[in-house]
Amino acid sequence: MQGSTKQRLVTAAAELLDQGGQESVTLRAVAEQVGVSHNAPYRHFRDRSALLAGVARHDFATIGDAFQRALTTSPNAASAMKAAVVAFTAYGLAHRARYRLLFSDPSLPADEELKKAAFAPFETFVRIVSWGQAEKNLPPSDPVALSGLIFAAMHGALDLEIGGRAAEGKGLGSVMATFELMVRLLKPDSHE
Amino acid sequence: MQGSTKQRLVTAAAELLDQGGQESVTLRAVAEQVGVSHNAPYRHFRDRSALLAGVARHDFATIGDAFQRALTTSPNAASAMKAAVVAFTAYGLAHRARYRLLFSDPSLPADEELKKAAFAPFETFVRIVSWGQAEKNLPPSDPVALSGLIFAAMHGALDLEIGGRAAEGKGLGSVMATFELMVRLLKPDSHE
DNA sequence: ACCTGAACACCGTTCAAGT
DNA sequence: ACCTGAACACCGTTCAAGT
């Protein structure tokens, strides 16, 4: 029962997302879990989607922290990249509805603050990619464009896995295999 | 007013998806557009998600046809690949909610028939990729794994664009730029 | 075989009050 | 400033009938 009502509403919404997906996050269920009446959330959030945006804001920060840790504690660029992708994929598979909320849902209202929160992890990712270029593991293209390509491939593989569209549904291994293949094929002088 | 009631329900659902997204596809609105009572759809579909699966089944066939056309009418592998990706991206941007229904939504019920419909376009895509390998535009990895990587990158770039997560929101150009970069970097002996 | 109208249990959201 | 209870306009779904 710690934290303000507002914080507890966000936590409850995140838990409901994990347990039953988007459609199970009703304001009534969230309120009940916190122990307030079914319309008390309106004292803290404009509407349901603003509450979900609160969950997204929190989780973007968590992912940004994981990327920062990968960047600052890895001995080389290759392991930093792998650590970031493992953390990202593990988050997505453990919190599927939350992952989709953050990186896919078009109805998430994007105010300036949330856009900033979403951009921070990507900035760190670009730094990791640039490091990989400096170590000659990645080709010397424009770092932002190359990061966009790698991130799109990771998001695509993970989203297909979460959506049940991957051929075999092997979870983490399937996504990491796609990542390893990509890194191998992008490595300069690798396909002779 | 042509077609059976069942076909008209699917068409109406697809149009509502295009106009207002998932949440605007209520059985009541679909029924009204077709001119039947609000629960007549239950004579043709088990529930709402079965109706949406009908839309998906139809659109998977449309995409499969486009890929087949790209494979059979292109002069070389590079233009076949580009034609397929352009058709795929154009479909996704013109029918955003339908694209997400087909390639992302975890709640789409996947019976055997629908899985088969979803797999057919990918099989054709693998053939196009294999052709590209034969023409030395793509590296000689396992064709299915390589196709999975390329498809994941395309899906990821397109889904980020549709979800408003792409940095600049340039539409078709943004997705195609990601594709062109990938093809360039995957080309054997390209980064010396 | 296909359709209709009433009904049920849910929702998000608003509003008039309460402390 | 924060919360509550009643109410409204929606939904998906079920059921008893109708032709």
XYZ file of C-alpha atoms (C1' of nucleotides) in Angstrom:
422
model
C 0.000 0.000 0.000
C 2.966 2.352 -0.429
C 3.018 5.390 -2.668
C 0.445 7.923 -3.713
C -2.881 6.876 -5.139
C -1.652 7.989 -8.558
C 1.435 5.762 -8.374
C -0.601 2.846 -7.137
C -3.041 3.228 -10.030
C -0.158 3.024 -12.502
C 1.247 -0.058 -10.769
C -2.141 -1.743 -10.737
C -2.659 -0.995 -14.434
C 0.754 -2.488 -15.253
C -0.049 -5.642 -13.297
C -3.393 -6.027 -15.031
C -1.670 -5.603 -18.401
C 0.702 -8.435 -17.487
C -2.072 -10.693 -16.276
C -4.810 -10.229 -18.864
C -3.690 -7.865 -21.611
C -5.108 -4.551 -22.752
C -8.778 -5.416 -22.600
C -8.581 -6.515 -18.972
C -7.315 -3.105 -17.895
C -10.670 -1.547 -17.074
C -10.759 1.527 -14.891
C -13.090 -0.389 -12.634
C -10.624 -3.257 -12.143
C -7.714 -0.866 -11.626
C -9.663 1.117 -9.043
C -10.772 -2.000 -7.226
C -7.191 -3.284 -6.991
C -6.128 0.019 -5.436
C -9.153 0.134 -3.153
C -10.891 3.261 -4.419
C -14.198 3.791 -6.148
C -14.503 3.077 -9.857
C -14.218 6.709 -10.898
C -11.537 7.880 -8.498
C -8.911 7.497 -11.294
C -10.423 10.555 -12.965
C -8.996 12.671 -10.140
C -5.501 11.690 -11.344
C -5.773 10.950 -15.071
C -7.826 12.559 -17.791
C -9.042 9.204 -19.077
C -8.082 5.556 -19.486
C -5.426 6.189 -22.121
C -3.707 8.778 -19.914
C -3.379 6.092 -17.231
C -1.839 3.730 -19.778
C 0.525 6.520 -20.828
C 1.650 6.613 -17.197
C 2.607 2.942 -17.437
C 4.479 3.612 -20.683
C 6.392 6.539 -19.212
C 7.610 4.353 -16.337
C 8.622 1.444 -18.556
C 10.478 3.610 -21.073
C 12.650 4.755 -18.175
C 13.275 1.155 -17.106
C 14.382 0.205 -20.614
C 16.537 3.302 -20.871
C 18.274 2.327 -17.619
C 18.943 -1.177 -18.954
C 20.499 0.255 -22.110
C 22.637 2.637 -20.067
C 23.850 -0.258 -17.951
C 24.676 -2.238 -21.104
C 26.648 0.725 -22.450
C 28.605 1.501 -19.288
C 29.337 -1.945 -17.859
C 30.238 -3.962 -20.985
C 33.871 -4.677 -21.857
C 33.343 -4.219 -25.583
C 30.778 -3.059 -28.122
C 29.673 -6.544 -29.158
C 28.733 -7.558 -25.621
C 27.073 -4.179 -24.975
C 24.888 -4.680 -28.007
C 24.010 -8.201 -27.008
C 23.221 -7.180 -23.420
C 20.907 -4.427 -24.665
C 19.063 -6.740 -27.038
C 18.723 -9.463 -24.396
C 17.301 -6.999 -21.879
C 14.934 -5.549 -24.473
C 13.713 -8.947 -25.639
C 13.331 -10.302 -22.121
C 11.244 -7.280 -21.177
C 9.036 -7.739 -24.241
C 8.445 -11.431 -23.632
C 7.822 -11.037 -19.903
C 5.469 -8.067 -20.339
C 3.872 -8.587 -23.719
C 0.931 -6.225 -23.456
C 3.160 -3.546 -21.941
C 5.707 -3.958 -24.742
C 3.008 -3.501 -27.332
C 1.684 -0.480 -25.470
C 5.115 1.175 -25.557
C 6.305 0.310 -29.045
C 3.277 -0.408 -31.166
C -0.104 0.849 -29.949
C -1.175 3.777 -32.160
C -3.730 4.954 -29.589
C -1.125 5.807 -26.964
C -1.390 9.582 -26.646
C 2.018 11.068 -27.472
C 2.495 14.298 -25.585
C 5.911 15.914 -25.551
C 6.937 14.407 -22.221
C 6.166 10.867 -23.354
C 7.933 11.379 -26.669
C 11.018 12.431 -24.756
C 10.797 9.383 -22.499
C 10.493 7.153 -25.571
C 13.419 8.771 -27.355
C 15.936 8.457 -24.514
C 16.467 4.667 -24.820
C 16.934 5.001 -28.575
C 19.620 7.643 -28.068
C 21.545 5.240 -25.856
C 21.054 2.524 -28.440
C 22.598 4.766 -31.092
C 25.643 5.207 -28.854
C 26.037 1.460 -28.556
C 25.758 1.063 -32.321
C 28.329 3.823 -32.879
C 30.689 2.002 -30.539
C 30.188 -1.125 -32.629
C 31.087 0.841 -35.735
C 34.243 2.136 -34.053
C 35.210 -1.449 -33.265
C 34.548 -2.454 -36.890
C 31.771 -4.854 -35.987
C 29.242 -2.797 -37.934
C 29.472 -1.020 -41.302
C 30.301 2.699 -41.398
C 26.844 3.940 -42.462
C 25.070 6.857 -40.846
C 24.786 5.725 -37.194
C 21.189 6.887 -36.698
C 19.973 5.187 -39.872
C 21.876 2.005 -39.012
C 20.471 2.055 -35.471
C 16.997 2.513 -36.925
C 17.475 -0.533 -39.124
C 18.756 -2.732 -36.302
C 16.073 -1.528 -33.921
C 13.351 -2.098 -36.529
C 14.561 -5.662 -37.084
C 14.600 -6.370 -33.339
C 11.164 -4.823 -32.845
C 9.809 -6.728 -35.822
C 11.127 -10.086 -34.663
C 9.885 -9.507 -31.127
C 6.483 -8.214 -32.185
C 5.955 -11.174 -34.518
C 6.905 -13.497 -31.662
C 4.529 -11.780 -29.212
C 1.744 -11.800 -31.775
C 2.164 -15.510 -32.414
C 3.249 -14.871 -36.010
C 6.686 -16.474 -35.672
C 6.856 -19.853 -37.340
C 8.000 -21.838 -34.332
C 7.341 -19.706 -31.286
C 10.664 -20.395 -29.610
C 10.525 -17.256 -27.496
C 13.801 -15.614 -26.527
C 15.890 -18.000 -28.610
C 13.998 -17.223 -31.786
C 14.445 -13.475 -31.425
C 18.098 -13.778 -30.420
C 18.776 -16.055 -33.394
C 17.444 -13.356 -35.707
C 19.662 -10.818 -33.955
C 22.776 -13.010 -34.208
C 22.175 -13.583 -37.899
C 21.811 -9.881 -38.504
C 24.985 -8.994 -36.606
C 26.889 -11.670 -38.476
C 25.706 -10.485 -41.884
C 26.303 -6.820 -41.095
C 29.877 -7.414 -39.979
C 32.277 -5.868 -42.523
C 34.131 -8.414 -44.668
C 31.957 -11.243 -43.422
C 30.554 -12.675 -46.619
C 33.407 -13.512 -48.886
C -25.669 -4.979 -52.094
C -23.885 -7.815 -53.888
C -22.702 -11.000 -52.220
C -23.952 -13.074 -49.353
C -24.661 -11.533 -45.975
C -21.507 -13.189 -44.682
C -19.337 -11.605 -47.371
C -20.966 -8.237 -46.846
C -20.293 -8.418 -43.107
C -16.596 -9.000 -43.787
C -16.473 -6.115 -46.247
C -18.237 -3.796 -43.823
C -15.845 -4.771 -41.019
C -12.854 -4.059 -43.273
C -14.236 -0.638 -44.183
C -14.852 0.225 -40.542
C -11.289 -0.840 -39.701
C -10.016 1.537 -42.372
C -12.187 4.408 -41.222
C -11.945 4.245 -37.447
C -9.609 1.453 -36.353
C -10.240 -1.609 -34.214
C -12.428 -0.013 -31.571
C -14.879 1.348 -34.114
C -15.608 -2.136 -35.454
C -18.581 -2.916 -33.231
C -20.906 -5.686 -34.265
C -23.691 -3.155 -34.063
C -22.002 -0.790 -36.545
C -21.106 -3.653 -38.883
C -24.659 -4.965 -38.819
C -26.118 -1.528 -39.412
C -23.878 -0.950 -42.435
C -25.075 -4.231 -43.934
C -28.684 -3.553 -43.022
C -29.388 -6.380 -40.601
C -30.163 -6.436 -36.904
C -27.365 -6.022 -34.392
C -27.095 -9.720 -33.628
C -27.540 -11.170 -37.092
C -23.719 -11.566 -37.395
C -23.944 -14.411 -34.874
C -25.662 -16.503 -37.578
C -22.422 -16.332 -39.592
C -19.582 -15.893 -37.090
C -19.061 -17.306 -33.637
C -18.147 -13.921 -32.213
C -16.542 -10.595 -33.038
C -13.020 -11.976 -33.350
C -14.184 -14.617 -35.831
C -15.518 -11.816 -38.020
C -12.153 -10.054 -37.827
C -10.466 -13.326 -38.720
C -12.589 -13.302 -41.871
C -11.101 -9.932 -42.788
C -7.596 -11.255 -42.114
C -8.141 -14.342 -44.241
C -9.192 -12.189 -47.199
C -6.293 -9.755 -46.847
C -3.644 -12.471 -46.480
C -4.786 -13.734 -49.876
C -4.531 -10.248 -51.367
C -0.964 -9.858 -50.102
C -0.058 -13.331 -51.308
C -1.311 -12.411 -54.769
C 0.797 -9.252 -54.785
C 3.913 -11.250 -53.846
C 3.160 -13.818 -56.549
C 2.836 -11.024 -59.091
C 6.153 -9.559 -57.934
C 7.805 -12.967 -58.309
C 6.413 -13.816 -61.730
C 6.427 -10.464 -63.532
C 9.753 -8.963 -62.451
C 12.783 -9.062 -64.769
C 15.252 -9.757 -61.958
C 15.408 -10.613 -58.266
C 16.213 -7.093 -57.105
C 13.134 -5.597 -58.722
C 10.963 -8.490 -57.530
C 12.063 -7.867 -53.970
C 11.455 -4.156 -54.252
C 8.019 -4.672 -55.825
C 7.026 -7.002 -52.995
C 8.189 -4.610 -50.297
C 6.490 -1.631 -51.961
C 3.208 -3.534 -52.227
C 3.474 -4.727 -48.636
C 4.294 -1.276 -47.268
C 1.620 0.450 -49.339
C -0.976 -2.002 -48.035
C 0.131 -1.404 -44.451
C 0.032 2.372 -44.719
C -3.292 2.458 -46.566
C -4.974 -0.020 -44.195
C -3.228 0.486 -40.875
C -5.692 -1.214 -38.562
C -6.018 -4.124 -40.990
C -2.237 -4.484 -41.227
C -1.963 -4.647 -37.463
C -4.805 -7.162 -37.326
C -2.982 -9.458 -39.756
C 0.591 -9.162 -38.553
C 0.531 -8.082 -34.944
C -2.710 -8.525 -33.003
C -2.251 -11.385 -30.499
C -6.009 -11.797 -30.049
C -6.594 -12.881 -33.637
C -7.752 -16.487 -33.299
C -5.337 -18.685 -35.258
C -7.138 -21.752 -36.502
C -5.394 -24.005 -38.997
C -7.035 -22.417 -42.017
C -5.949 -18.922 -41.051
C -2.418 -20.079 -40.275
C -2.216 -21.536 -43.748
C -3.501 -18.305 -45.295
C -0.887 -16.359 -43.324
C 1.952 -18.675 -44.298
C 1.361 -18.590 -48.053
C 2.662 -15.025 -48.620
C 5.761 -15.802 -46.567
C 6.483 -18.848 -48.715
C 6.426 -16.689 -51.810
C 8.656 -14.173 -50.052
C 11.186 -16.916 -49.358
C 11.226 -17.737 -53.074
C 11.969 -14.116 -53.926
C 14.789 -14.046 -51.363
C 16.213 -17.288 -52.734
C 16.208 -15.766 -56.196
C 18.136 -12.815 -54.793
C 20.689 -15.199 -53.334
C 21.052 -16.921 -56.700
C 21.730 -13.543 -58.281
C 24.339 -12.774 -55.589
C 22.405 -9.786 -54.240
C 21.989 -11.487 -50.875
C 24.370 -13.589 -48.757
C 24.226 -17.400 -48.963
C 22.677 -18.023 -45.530
C 19.773 -20.352 -44.903
C 17.021 -18.855 -47.113
C 14.238 -19.235 -44.547
C 16.262 -17.628 -41.751
C 17.379 -14.816 -44.058
C 13.801 -14.272 -45.220
C 12.714 -14.164 -41.580
C 15.287 -11.489 -40.851
C 14.345 -9.342 -43.830
C 10.635 -9.769 -43.154
C 11.105 -8.905 -39.470
C 12.964 -5.729 -40.385
C 10.245 -4.703 -42.832
C 7.484 -5.486 -40.378
C 9.310 -3.634 -37.623
C 9.891 -0.508 -39.696
C 6.297 -0.495 -40.919
C 4.786 -1.192 -37.502
C 6.841 1.581 -35.907
C 5.684 3.930 -38.656
C 2.022 2.952 -38.217
C 2.301 3.264 -34.453
C 3.751 6.748 -34.711
C 7.072 5.584 -33.229
C 9.210 6.495 -36.239
C 11.260 9.613 -35.631
C 10.054 11.609 -38.592
C 6.882 9.949 -39.828
C 7.770 10.126 -43.493
C 5.418 7.308 -44.466
C 6.335 5.125 -47.417
C 9.695 6.854 -47.929
C 10.815 6.162 -44.391
C 10.090 2.437 -44.613
C 11.600 2.113 -48.076
C 14.754 3.933 -46.938
C 15.179 1.341 -44.190
C 14.684 -1.402 -46.770
C 17.199 0.094 -49.216
C 19.795 0.428 -46.457
C 19.309 -3.185 -45.460
C 19.598 -4.491 -49.014
C 22.733 -2.424 -49.557
C 24.397 -3.665 -46.379
C 23.429 -7.285 -46.997
C 24.852 -7.304 -50.504
C 27.970 -9.520 -50.631
C 31.243 -7.596 -50.953
C 29.503 -4.305 -50.333
C 31.411 -2.912 -47.379
C 35.055 -2.879 -48.254
C -31.498 -21.707 -42.451
C -31.684 -17.031 -41.265
C -33.266 -13.129 -38.773
C -35.402 -10.109 -34.911
C -36.268 -7.770 -30.276
C -35.635 -7.936 -25.475
C -32.557 -8.631 -21.934
C -28.027 -9.150 -19.177
C -23.690 -7.993 -17.543
C -20.333 -5.184 -18.589
C -17.678 -0.560 -19.949
C -15.882 4.618 -20.022
C -17.336 8.830 -18.698
C -20.007 12.645 -16.434
C -22.246 14.907 -12.648
C -23.930 16.306 -8.308
C -22.559 15.805 -3.810
C -19.854 14.879 0.187
C -15.189 15.557 3.554
C -7.816 18.436 -2.982
C -9.725 14.001 -3.188
C -13.351 10.738 -3.188
C -18.201 8.558 -3.708
C -22.754 6.881 -5.735
C -26.032 7.381 -9.279
C -26.754 7.795 -13.932
C -26.035 7.683 -19.221
C -24.884 5.871 -23.461
C -22.578 2.428 -25.148
C -20.806 -2.770 -25.908
C -20.667 -8.211 -26.775
C -23.401 -11.912 -26.104
C -27.498 -14.898 -25.106
C -32.209 -16.334 -25.550
C -36.841 -16.992 -26.887
C -39.376 -16.369 -30.853
C -40.630 -15.650 -35.542
C -40.456 -16.940 -41.178
